[in-house]
Coordinates of C-alpha atoms in Angstrom, one line a residue:
M1 CA 33.4 -24.5 57.4
A2 CA 34.2 -21.3 55.6
R3 CA 36.7 -21.9 52.6
D4 CA 40.3 -20.8 53.8
F5 CA 41.6 -17.8 51.2
S6 CA 45.5 -17.9 51.2
T7 CA 46.3 -15.6 48.4
V8 CA 44.2 -12.9 47.2
G9 CA 44.4 -10.9 44.0
V10 CA 43.7 -7.3 43.6
V11 CA 43.1 -5.4 40.2
G12 CA 43.5 -1.1 40.3
L13 CA 46.2 0.1 42.5
G14 CA 44.8 3.2 43.2
T15 CA 43.8 4.8 46.6
M16 CA 41.0 2.4 46.9
G17 CA 43.0 -1.0 45.9
A18 CA 46.1 0.0 47.7
G19 CA 44.2 0.3 50.9
I20 CA 42.7 -3.0 49.8
V21 CA 45.8 -4.7 49.2
E22 CA 47.1 -3.2 52.8
V23 CA 44.0 -4.8 54.6
F24 CA 44.4 -8.0 53.4
A25 CA 48.3 -8.1 54.3
R26 CA 48.0 -6.7 57.3
N27 CA 45.9 -9.9 58.4
G28 CA 48.2 -12.4 57.4
I29 CA 47.1 -13.1 53.8
D30 CA 49.5 -13.2 50.5
V31 CA 48.5 -10.6 48.1
V32 CA 49.4 -10.5 44.4
A33 CA 48.5 -6.7 43.3
V34 CA 48.2 -6.2 39.4
E35 CA 48.5 -3.1 37.9
I36 CA 48.0 -2.3 33.7
S37 CA 51.6 -1.1 33.6
E38 CA 54.8 -0.4 35.4
P39 CA 54.8 3.3 35.9
A40 CA 51.2 2.4 37.4
L41 CA 52.5 -0.1 39.6
E42 CA 54.9 2.0 41.1
R43 CA 52.6 4.8 41.7
G44 CA 50.6 1.8 43.9
R45 CA 53.8 0.5 45.7
V46 CA 54.5 4.0 46.7
T47 CA 51.0 4.6 47.6
L48 CA 51.2 1.5 50.2
A49 CA 54.2 2.4 51.4
G50 CA 53.1 6.0 52.5
S51 CA 50.2 4.7 54.1
T52 CA 52.6 2.2 56.2
D53 CA 54.9 4.4 56.9
R54 CA 52.3 6.9 58.4
A55 CA 50.6 4.1 60.4
V56 CA 54.1 3.4 61.7
A57 CA 54.9 6.8 62.7
K58 CA 51.5 7.5 64.4
G59 CA 52.5 3.8 66.2
K60 CA 49.8 1.9 64.9
L61 CA 51.8 -0.5 63.4
A62 CA 55.2 -2.0 64.6
A63 CA 57.7 -1.8 61.7
A64 CA 58.3 -5.2 62.0
D65 CA 55.0 -5.8 61.3
R66 CA 55.0 -3.1 58.3
D67 CA 58.1 -5.2 56.8
A68 CA 56.2 -8.7 57.3
L69 CA 53.2 -6.9 55.8
H70 CA 55.4 -5.5 52.6
E71 CA 56.6 -9.3 52.5
R72 CA 53.2 -10.7 52.0
V73 CA 52.5 -8.5 48.8
H74 CA 53.9 -9.4 45.1
F75 CA 53.3 -6.7 42.5
A76 CA 52.9 -7.8 38.8
V77 CA 51.9 -6.2 35.8
G78 CA 49.0 -8.0 33.9
L79 CA 45.9 -9.8 35.0
D80 CA 48.0 -13.5 33.8
A81 CA 49.5 -13.1 37.4
L82 CA 46.3 -14.1 39.2
H83 CA 46.0 -17.8 38.1
S84 CA 46.2 -19.4 41.4
V85 CA 45.1 -16.9 43.3
D86 CA 41.7 -18.2 45.8
L87 CA 39.9 -14.5 45.3
V88 CA 40.2 -11.6 43.0
I89 CA 39.0 -8.0 44.1
E90 CA 38.4 -5.6 41.0
A91 CA 39.2 -1.9 42.2
V92 CA 39.4 0.0 39.0
P93 CA 37.5 3.2 37.9
E94 CA 33.8 2.9 37.8
H95 CA 33.3 2.7 34.0
L96 CA 31.0 -0.7 33.7
D97 CA 32.7 -1.6 30.1
L98 CA 36.3 -1.5 31.5
K99 CA 35.0 -3.8 34.6
Q100 CA 33.2 -6.1 32.0
R101 CA 36.4 -6.2 30.5
I102 CA 38.4 -7.2 33.3
F103 CA 36.0 -10.0 34.7
A104 CA 35.9 -11.6 31.3
E105 CA 39.8 -11.8 31.4
L106 CA 39.7 -12.8 35.0
D107 CA 37.2 -15.9 34.0
R108 CA 39.7 -16.9 31.6
V109 CA 42.6 -16.9 33.8
C110 CA 42.0 -17.8 37.2
R111 CA 40.6 -20.9 38.3
P112 CA 37.1 -22.3 38.0
E113 CA 36.5 -22.1 42.1
T114 CA 38.0 -18.3 42.6
I115 CA 35.6 -16.1 44.0
L116 CA 35.7 -12.8 41.4
A117 CA 34.4 -9.6 43.8
T118 CA 34.2 -6.0 42.4
N119 CA 34.8 -2.8 44.5
T120 CA 32.2 -1.1 42.6
S121 CA 30.1 1.4 44.7
S122 CA 27.1 2.0 42.3
L123 CA 27.5 -0.3 39.2
S124 CA 25.6 -3.1 38.8
V125 CA 27.1 -6.5 40.0
T126 CA 25.0 -8.5 38.0
E127 CA 25.7 -6.9 34.8
I128 CA 29.6 -7.0 35.2
S129 CA 28.9 -10.6 36.4
V130 CA 27.2 -11.8 33.5
A131 CA 30.5 -11.0 31.3
T132 CA 32.0 -14.3 32.9
S133 CA 30.7 -17.9 32.4
R134 CA 30.7 -18.2 36.3
P135 CA 28.2 -15.6 37.6
N136 CA 27.2 -17.6 41.1
Q137 CA 30.8 -16.8 41.7
V138 CA 31.0 -13.1 41.4
I139 CA 29.8 -10.8 43.9
G140 CA 30.2 -7.2 45.4
I141 CA 32.6 -6.5 48.1
H142 CA 32.3 -2.5 48.6
F143 CA 35.1 -1.2 51.2
F144 CA 35.0 2.2 52.8
N145 CA 37.5 4.8 52.0
P146 CA 40.5 4.7 53.7
A147 CA 40.2 0.6 53.3
P148 CA 42.7 0.3 56.3
V149 CA 40.5 2.4 58.7
M150 CA 36.8 2.0 57.7
K151 CA 35.0 -0.4 59.4
L152 CA 32.4 -1.4 57.2
V153 CA 32.0 -3.6 54.2
E154 CA 28.8 -3.6 51.9
V155 CA 29.1 -7.6 50.5
V156 CA 26.4 -7.1 47.9
R157 CA 25.0 -10.5 46.3
T158 CA 23.2 -10.7 43.0
V159 CA 20.2 -13.1 42.0
V160 CA 22.7 -15.7 41.3
T161 CA 25.2 -15.7 43.6
S162 CA 26.1 -18.9 45.4
P163 CA 24.9 -18.8 49.1
E164 CA 28.2 -20.6 49.8
V165 CA 30.0 -17.4 48.3
V166 CA 28.3 -14.9 50.1
A167 CA 29.0 -17.3 53.7
D168 CA 32.5 -17.6 52.9
V169 CA 33.0 -13.8 52.3
E170 CA 31.3 -12.5 55.3
A171 CA 33.3 -15.2 57.1
L172 CA 36.6 -13.8 55.2
C173 CA 35.4 -9.8 56.6
A174 CA 35.4 -11.6 59.8
R175 CA 38.6 -12.2 59.8
L176 CA 39.5 -8.8 58.8
G177 CA 38.2 -7.4 61.1
K178 CA 35.4 -5.7 59.2
V179 CA 31.6 -5.4 59.7
D180 CA 29.4 -6.4 57.1
V181 CA 26.2 -5.6 56.2
T182 CA 25.3 -8.2 53.0
I183 CA 22.7 -6.4 50.7
N184 CA 21.2 -7.4 47.3
D185 CA 22.3 -5.8 44.1
R186 CA 20.8 -2.4 43.7
A187 CA 21.9 1.1 42.8
G188 CA 24.1 2.7 45.3
F189 CA 23.6 0.0 47.8
I190 CA 22.9 1.2 51.3
A191 CA 25.3 4.3 52.3
N192 CA 26.2 5.6 48.9
A193 CA 22.5 5.8 47.9
L194 CA 21.9 7.4 51.0
L195 CA 24.8 9.8 51.1
F196 CA 24.8 10.8 47.6
G197 CA 21.5 11.9 47.4
Y198 CA 22.2 14.4 50.1
L199 CA 25.8 15.8 48.6
N200 CA 23.3 16.4 45.5
H201 CA 21.0 18.3 47.6
A202 CA 23.8 20.1 49.1
V203 CA 25.3 21.2 45.9
G204 CA 22.0 22.5 44.6
M205 CA 22.0 24.4 47.8
F206 CA 25.3 26.1 46.7
E207 CA 24.0 26.3 43.2
A208 CA 21.1 28.3 44.0
H209 CA 23.2 31.0 46.1
Y210 CA 21.5 30.0 48.9
A211 CA 24.0 29.8 51.3
T212 CA 27.7 30.2 50.9
R213 CA 30.2 26.9 51.0
E214 CA 31.5 27.7 54.3
D215 CA 28.0 27.9 55.9
I216 CA 26.6 24.8 54.2
D217 CA 29.7 22.8 55.5
A218 CA 29.7 24.3 58.8
A219 CA 26.2 23.6 59.1
M220 CA 26.2 20.1 58.8
K221 CA 29.4 19.5 61.1
L222 CA 28.4 21.5 63.9
G223 CA 24.3 21.3 63.5
C224 CA 24.6 17.4 63.0
G225 CA 28.1 16.2 64.2
L226 CA 29.1 15.1 60.8
P227 CA 33.1 14.7 60.4
M228 CA 32.9 16.8 56.8
G229 CA 30.7 19.5 55.3
P230 CA 29.0 18.0 52.3
L231 CA 30.9 20.1 50.0
A232 CA 34.7 19.3 51.5
L233 CA 33.7 16.0 51.3
M234 CA 32.5 16.0 47.2
D235 CA 36.1 17.7 46.8
L236 CA 37.6 14.6 48.8
I237 CA 35.8 11.7 47.0
G238 CA 36.1 13.7 43.7
L239 CA 33.6 15.4 42.0
D240 CA 34.1 13.6 38.5
T241 CA 33.9 10.1 40.8
A242 CA 30.7 11.6 42.4
Y243 CA 29.3 12.9 39.1
E244 CA 29.6 9.2 38.0
I245 CA 27.9 7.9 41.0
L246 CA 25.1 10.1 40.8
D247 CA 24.6 9.4 37.0
T248 CA 24.5 5.5 37.6
M249 CA 22.4 5.7 40.5
Y250 CA 19.7 8.2 38.6
R251 CA 19.9 5.9 35.5
R252 CA 19.8 2.7 37.4
G253 CA 17.5 3.7 40.6
G254 CA 14.0 4.7 38.7
R255 CA 15.4 7.8 38.0
D256 CA 15.0 9.6 41.4
R257 CA 15.5 13.3 40.7
R258 CA 17.6 13.1 44.3
H259 CA 20.2 11.6 42.0
A260 CA 20.0 13.5 39.2
P261 CA 23.4 15.2 39.0
V262 CA 23.0 19.0 39.6
P263 CA 23.9 20.8 36.4
L264 CA 26.8 22.6 38.3
L265 CA 28.6 19.7 39.3
K266 CA 29.0 18.6 35.1
Q267 CA 30.2 22.2 34.6
M268 CA 32.9 21.9 37.1
V269 CA 34.1 18.5 36.2
T270 CA 34.2 19.8 32.4
A271 CA 36.1 22.5 33.4
G272 CA 39.0 20.5 35.1
L273 CA 37.6 21.4 38.8
L274 CA 37.6 18.0 40.4
G275 CA 38.2 18.4 44.0
R276 CA 41.2 18.1 45.8
K277 CA 43.0 15.7 42.9
S278 CA 43.0 18.7 40.8
G279 CA 43.5 21.2 43.9
R280 CA 40.8 23.0 43.1
G281 CA 36.8 22.0 43.6
F282 CA 34.4 23.7 45.5
Y283 CA 37.3 25.1 47.7
T284 CA 41.1 25.6 46.4
Y285 CA 43.9 23.5 47.8
E286 CA 47.4 24.2 48.3
R287 CA 48.6 22.2 45.4
P288 CA 47.0 19.1 43.9
G289 CA 46.4 15.9 46.1
S290 CA 47.0 18.1 49.2
P291 CA 44.5 18.5 51.6
V292 CA 45.2 21.8 52.7
V293 CA 42.7 24.4 51.7
V294 CA 44.0 28.2 50.7
P295 CA 41.9 31.3 50.8
D296 CA 40.6 32.2 47.0
E297 CA 38.0 35.0 45.8
A298 CA 35.2 33.0 47.4
T299 CA 36.5 33.1 51.1
P300 CA 34.8 35.1 53.3
L301 CA 35.9 38.2 55.2
A302 CA 36.5 37.7 58.9
T303 CA 33.2 37.8 61.1
E304 CA 34.9 40.8 62.6
A305 CA 35.3 42.5 59.4
V306 CA 31.4 41.9 58.5
V307 CA 30.2 42.7 61.7
A308 CA 32.2 46.2 61.7
D309 CA 30.0 47.1 58.7
G310 CA 26.7 48.3 59.7
A311 CA 26.1 45.8 62.9
R312 CA 23.9 47.5 65.8
A313 CA 25.1 47.7 69.4
I314 CA 23.5 45.1 71.7
T315 CA 23.6 45.1 75.3
K316 CA 20.3 44.2 76.5
V317 CA 18.2 41.1 75.2
G318 CA 14.5 40.4 75.6
V319 CA 13.8 36.4 75.5
V320 CA 10.2 35.4 75.1
G321 CA 9.0 32.1 75.8
S322 CA 9.1 29.6 78.9
G323 CA 10.2 26.1 77.1
T324 CA 13.5 24.1 76.7
M325 CA 14.6 26.5 74.3
A326 CA 14.0 29.7 76.1
T327 CA 15.8 28.5 79.2
G328 CA 18.9 27.8 77.3
I329 CA 19.1 30.7 75.1
I330 CA 18.6 33.3 78.5
E331 CA 21.5 31.2 79.9
V332 CA 23.6 31.7 76.5
F333 CA 22.9 35.1 77.0
A334 CA 23.3 35.8 80.3
K335 CA 27.0 34.0 80.4
A336 CA 28.4 35.9 77.1
G337 CA 27.8 39.3 79.0
Y338 CA 24.2 40.4 77.9
E339 CA 21.4 42.3 80.2
V340 CA 18.5 39.8 79.8
V341 CA 14.6 40.5 80.1
S342 CA 13.0 37.0 80.5
V343 CA 9.4 37.4 79.7
T344 CA 6.9 35.0 80.1
R345 CA 3.0 33.9 80.3
G346 CA 3.1 34.4 84.3
M347 CA 5.2 34.4 87.0
E348 CA 4.7 30.8 88.0
K349 CA 6.4 30.2 84.2
S350 CA 9.4 32.7 85.2
A351 CA 9.9 30.7 88.3
K352 CA 10.2 27.7 86.8
V353 CA 12.1 29.0 83.6
C354 CA 14.6 30.8 86.5
E355 CA 14.7 27.5 88.3
A356 CA 15.8 25.6 85.5
V357 CA 18.5 28.0 84.2
K358 CA 19.9 27.7 87.9
T359 CA 20.2 24.2 87.8
S360 CA 21.9 24.5 84.7
L361 CA 24.4 26.7 85.6
N362 CA 25.2 24.9 88.7
K363 CA 25.7 22.0 86.8
G364 CA 28.2 23.9 85.1
V365 CA 29.9 24.9 88.1
V366 CA 29.9 20.9 89.4
R367 CA 31.2 20.0 86.4
G368 CA 34.3 22.8 86.7
K369 CA 33.3 24.4 83.5
L370 CA 31.8 27.6 84.8
A371 CA 33.3 29.7 88.1
E372 CA 31.1 30.5 91.1
A373 CA 31.4 33.8 90.5
D374 CA 30.7 33.9 86.6
R375 CA 27.5 31.8 87.5
D376 CA 26.2 34.5 90.2
A377 CA 27.3 37.1 87.8
A378 CA 25.1 35.4 84.9
L379 CA 22.3 34.8 87.1
G380 CA 22.6 39.1 88.3
R381 CA 22.4 39.9 84.5
I382 CA 18.8 38.4 84.5
S383 CA 15.5 39.7 85.3
W384 CA 12.1 37.9 85.1
S385 CA 9.1 39.5 83.9
A386 CA 5.4 38.2 83.0
T387 CA 5.0 41.6 80.7
L388 CA 6.1 42.6 77.2
D389 CA 6.4 46.2 78.2
H390 CA 9.5 44.8 79.7
L391 CA 10.9 45.3 76.4
A392 CA 10.5 48.9 75.8
D393 CA 14.2 49.7 76.3
V394 CA 15.8 46.1 74.7
D395 CA 18.6 46.2 71.8
L396 CA 17.4 42.7 70.5
V397 CA 14.0 40.6 70.7
V398 CA 14.5 36.7 70.5
E399 CA 11.3 34.9 70.5
A400 CA 11.0 31.3 71.7
V401 CA 7.8 30.3 71.8
V402 CA 5.2 27.7 70.5
E403 CA 5.9 26.9 66.9
E404 CA 2.4 28.0 65.7
L405 CA 2.6 31.2 63.1
S406 CA -0.8 32.6 64.7
V407 CA 1.1 33.1 67.7
K408 CA 4.3 34.0 67.0
K409 CA 2.4 36.8 64.5
A410 CA 0.4 38.2 67.2
L411 CA 3.6 38.2 70.1
F412 CA 5.5 40.3 66.3
A413 CA 2.7 42.9 66.0
S414 CA 3.0 43.6 69.9
L415 CA 6.9 43.7 70.2
D416 CA 6.0 46.1 66.9
E417 CA 4.4 48.7 69.2
I418 CA 6.2 48.0 72.5
C419 CA 10.1 48.4 71.0
K420 CA 11.9 51.3 70.3
P421 CA 12.8 51.9 66.8
G422 CA 16.1 49.9 65.3
V423 CA 15.8 46.9 67.6
V424 CA 16.5 43.7 66.0
L425 CA 13.2 41.0 66.3
A426 CA 14.3 37.4 66.3
T427 CA 12.0 34.3 65.6
T428 CA 14.0 30.8 66.7
T429 CA 11.6 28.8 64.4
S430 CA 12.9 26.1 62.5
S431 CA 10.5 25.0 60.2
L432 CA 7.8 28.2 59.9
P433 CA 8.6 30.7 57.1
V434 CA 10.3 33.8 58.8
I435 CA 8.6 36.3 56.4
D436 CA 5.3 35.3 57.8
V437 CA 6.7 36.5 61.0
A438 CA 8.1 39.8 59.6
M439 CA 5.4 41.0 58.0
A440 CA 3.1 41.0 61.3
T441 CA 5.5 44.2 62.3
H442 CA 5.6 47.5 60.4
R443 CA 9.6 46.9 60.6
P444 CA 10.2 43.8 58.8
A445 CA 13.8 45.2 57.7
D446 CA 14.5 44.6 61.5
V447 CA 13.0 40.7 61.2
V448 CA 15.5 37.7 61.2
G449 CA 15.5 34.3 62.2
L450 CA 17.9 33.1 64.7
H451 CA 17.4 29.1 64.8
F452 CA 19.5 27.9 67.7
F453 CA 19.9 23.9 68.2
N454 CA 19.1 22.3 71.0
P455 CA 20.6 22.2 74.1
A456 CA 21.3 25.8 73.1
P457 CA 24.1 26.1 75.8
V458 CA 25.9 22.9 74.3
M459 CA 25.1 23.4 70.4
P460 CA 27.9 25.5 68.7
L461 CA 25.7 26.5 65.7
V462 CA 22.8 29.4 65.2
E463 CA 21.2 29.4 61.4
V464 CA 20.9 33.3 61.0
V465 CA 18.1 33.7 58.3
R466 CA 17.4 36.4 56.6
T467 CA 13.9 37.4 54.5
I468 CA 13.5 39.3 51.3
R469 CA 13.0 42.4 53.4
T470 CA 15.8 42.0 56.3
S471 CA 18.4 44.7 56.1
P472 CA 21.7 44.0 55.7
E473 CA 22.4 45.8 59.2
A474 CA 20.2 43.4 61.0
T475 CA 21.9 40.3 59.2
A476 CA 25.2 42.2 60.2
T477 CA 23.8 42.5 63.9
A478 CA 22.7 39.0 64.1
R479 CA 26.2 37.3 62.9
A480 CA 27.8 39.8 65.6
V481 CA 25.7 38.6 68.4
C482 CA 26.5 34.9 67.1
A483 CA 30.1 35.5 67.3
T484 CA 30.0 37.0 70.9
L485 CA 28.0 34.2 72.0
G486 CA 30.7 32.2 71.1
K487 CA 28.7 30.4 68.7
T488 CA 29.0 29.9 64.3
G489 CA 26.5 31.8 62.7
V490 CA 25.5 30.4 59.2
V491 CA 23.6 32.7 56.7
C492 CA 20.8 31.2 54.8
G493 CA 17.6 32.6 53.1
D494 CA 14.4 31.9 54.2
R495 CA 13.1 28.5 52.9
S496 CA 11.6 25.5 54.6
G497 CA 14.3 23.7 56.6
F498 CA 17.0 25.9 56.2
I499 CA 20.4 24.6 56.0
V500 CA 20.3 21.7 58.4
N501 CA 16.7 20.5 58.3
A502 CA 16.8 20.8 54.5
L503 CA 19.7 18.5 54.0
L504 CA 18.8 16.2 57.1
F505 CA 15.7 15.2 56.7
P506 CA 15.3 14.2 52.9
Y507 CA 18.0 12.0 53.7
L508 CA 16.2 10.2 56.8
N509 CA 12.9 9.8 54.6
D510 CA 15.4 8.5 52.1
A511 CA 16.6 5.8 54.8
V512 CA 12.9 5.0 55.7
K513 CA 12.0 4.3 52.4
M514 CA 15.2 1.7 51.8
L515 CA 13.8 0.2 54.9
E516 CA 9.9 0.3 53.5
A517 CA 11.2 -1.4 50.7
S518 CA 12.6 -4.3 52.1
Y519 CA 16.1 -3.7 51.0
S520 CA 17.6 -4.0 54.5
T521 CA 17.3 -3.8 57.7
A522 CA 17.3 -0.5 60.1
D523 CA 20.2 -2.3 62.2
D524 CA 22.1 -2.8 59.0
I525 CA 21.2 0.8 57.4
D526 CA 22.8 2.4 60.8
H527 CA 25.9 0.3 60.6
A528 CA 26.4 1.6 57.3
M529 CA 26.0 5.0 57.6
K530 CA 27.9 5.1 61.0
L531 CA 31.0 3.1 60.3
G532 CA 31.0 3.5 56.7
C533 CA 30.3 7.7 56.8
G534 CA 31.2 8.4 60.3
Y535 CA 28.0 9.7 61.0
P536 CA 27.5 9.8 64.8
M537 CA 24.2 8.1 65.0
G538 CA 22.2 6.2 62.2
P539 CA 19.0 7.3 60.6
F540 CA 16.8 5.4 62.5
E541 CA 18.8 6.0 66.0
L542 CA 18.1 9.7 64.9
L543 CA 14.8 9.6 64.0
D544 CA 14.0 7.7 67.8
V545 CA 15.6 10.4 69.6
V546 CA 13.9 13.7 67.1
G547 CA 10.8 12.1 67.5
L548 CA 8.8 10.4 64.6
D549 CA 6.0 13.1 64.5
V550 CA 8.5 15.9 64.7
S551 CA 10.1 14.5 61.7
L552 CA 7.2 13.8 59.7
A553 CA 6.0 17.8 60.1
I554 CA 9.7 18.7 58.7
Q555 CA 9.2 16.5 56.0
R556 CA 5.9 17.4 55.6
E557 CA 6.9 21.5 55.4
L558 CA 9.7 20.5 53.5
Y559 CA 7.7 18.3 50.6
L560 CA 4.8 21.4 50.4
E561 CA 7.2 24.0 49.7
L562 CA 9.9 22.3 47.3
R563 CA 6.9 19.8 45.9
E564 CA 9.7 17.6 45.0
P565 CA 8.0 14.0 44.5
G566 CA 11.4 12.7 46.3
F567 CA 10.6 14.5 49.3
A568 CA 7.0 13.1 49.7
P569 CA 7.3 12.0 53.6
A570 CA 7.6 7.7 53.5
P571 CA 4.2 6.1 54.3
L572 CA 6.1 3.8 56.7
L573 CA 6.7 7.3 58.6
E574 CA 3.0 8.6 58.5
H575 CA 2.4 4.9 59.4
L576 CA 4.4 4.4 62.7
V577 CA 3.5 8.1 63.7
T578 CA -0.9 7.3 63.1
A579 CA 0.2 4.2 65.3
G580 CA 1.6 6.6 67.7
Y581 CA 5.1 5.2 67.5
L582 CA 6.7 8.4 68.0
G583 CA 10.7 7.3 69.1
R584 CA 12.1 7.2 72.4
K585 CA 9.4 9.6 74.1
T586 CA 6.7 6.7 73.7
R587 CA 9.3 3.9 73.8
R588 CA 8.8 2.7 70.5
G589 CA 9.9 3.9 67.3
F590 CA 11.4 2.3 64.6
R591 CA 13.0 0.5 67.4
D592 CA 11.3 -1.0 70.7
H593 CA 12.8 1.1 73.8
S594 CA 10.7 -0.2 76.6
H595 CA 13.4 -2.2 77.9
R596 CA 16.3 0.2 77.7

């Protein structure tokens, strides 16, 4: 039988601590909420009241239940008030010496059988536990912010934590309606170890002026379905907190460069630019603590203003290719009112592409997303061809052929001869250097990357890739076209992976390395990222959908270009690909899909 926790103590009533108090009190458990001083205690009271009042206003908590919840909470100054509780959770700032001092004092104050828990997200639970005479009863219980809402709890056992304590805490998590993943004491645990490498990489991308803060954030929200962009998320977490977590993980986690804080982060913390809480971080906020972003000197002009500056008029578009991507791009342009010339290698392929476009447009009509007249008008704008010569009078060409550099270079050399001057030539490559394609022509200033995401008619993002030879007019034209298509165009430099893949795939690779090290299971890692970080899919679900062979190829490209040891493909990923376990398409990847 799991032990019954009737009274729980919470030390530290900041956002996290007050949230943990609310979780316990909501579930019928009496809470002793402790702070260091009366003013700090009052701030904790206000935070708890604000959260529960919002829940009532949103209809998620009855007023009577809120009042009963507050009745269960006893506020006190000083740790002595915790002398008779069954469990204590510490939620003070992430400083090891502070936590050790508190645990030594709790060890003295609390009953011998009381479990002592830390909510640390990055520090060693083992190092905290040795400040007590009962390390076997010390455990990590890592809630995610906001604690009343987020479903995940990481239960962190040390090498000496008693199995009974682990079982009791797991049962308690279930009683609280949380999903727990139980793991060993390692820097960053699951979620932060995977999340912060990605966030740090995004800061590095911004520091290098590779893309604007708005474009980096839009790319990850629209390209990956994430709830927030990485820089906005850093502002929410607090840049000082993020720096501490990264620095701790770097020192504790084998000095992996992925976790070495980007220099800009330290500079911003030193300058007091801590994110939302200080009113300024990567973005500027209405006031300290406000979530409302206000324009500042770095806020870009509206797309219309940029577009007016040098964009060329586009009325007729050529699309070269016959695959899924080409088919989707033809549909997108035709629906947006452009005349489209589709060019494939033979009329048989053209007929197939035509049929695929018709099928997709008909689905739109059936679902009520497209009027029959608009479908007919879109089809009427498309002409079908098997020769590149029919691109002689277009204003823009979008290439969507196979991802082989030699094929693309040969195609662009032909387009250079056929197309009139001033035509923007775009490649949809997701992994090849755009400059290599551009230099196959005599007009590299007119060549850009237009990386659509699959399926093109649905996905709202396009990465506009400018090379060191791309003219401002060609970039402005590409952005204008994206806006006309109803897409968000994000501009970035010509580097392997562009924005989305460069940030996404190292994170996926880190997850594979975590699995490979037997630190956790694929299921628990997927749970942690979906429930702890709000990701639409866990890393292993996503890898199986994308294809392990595709993922490996992208990771190899990133590693070859950046030569960063942390980007080297995980051996487990290479072994699975060698074994033919490529994901859903072969019915076996990280999981067995044969029965699904």
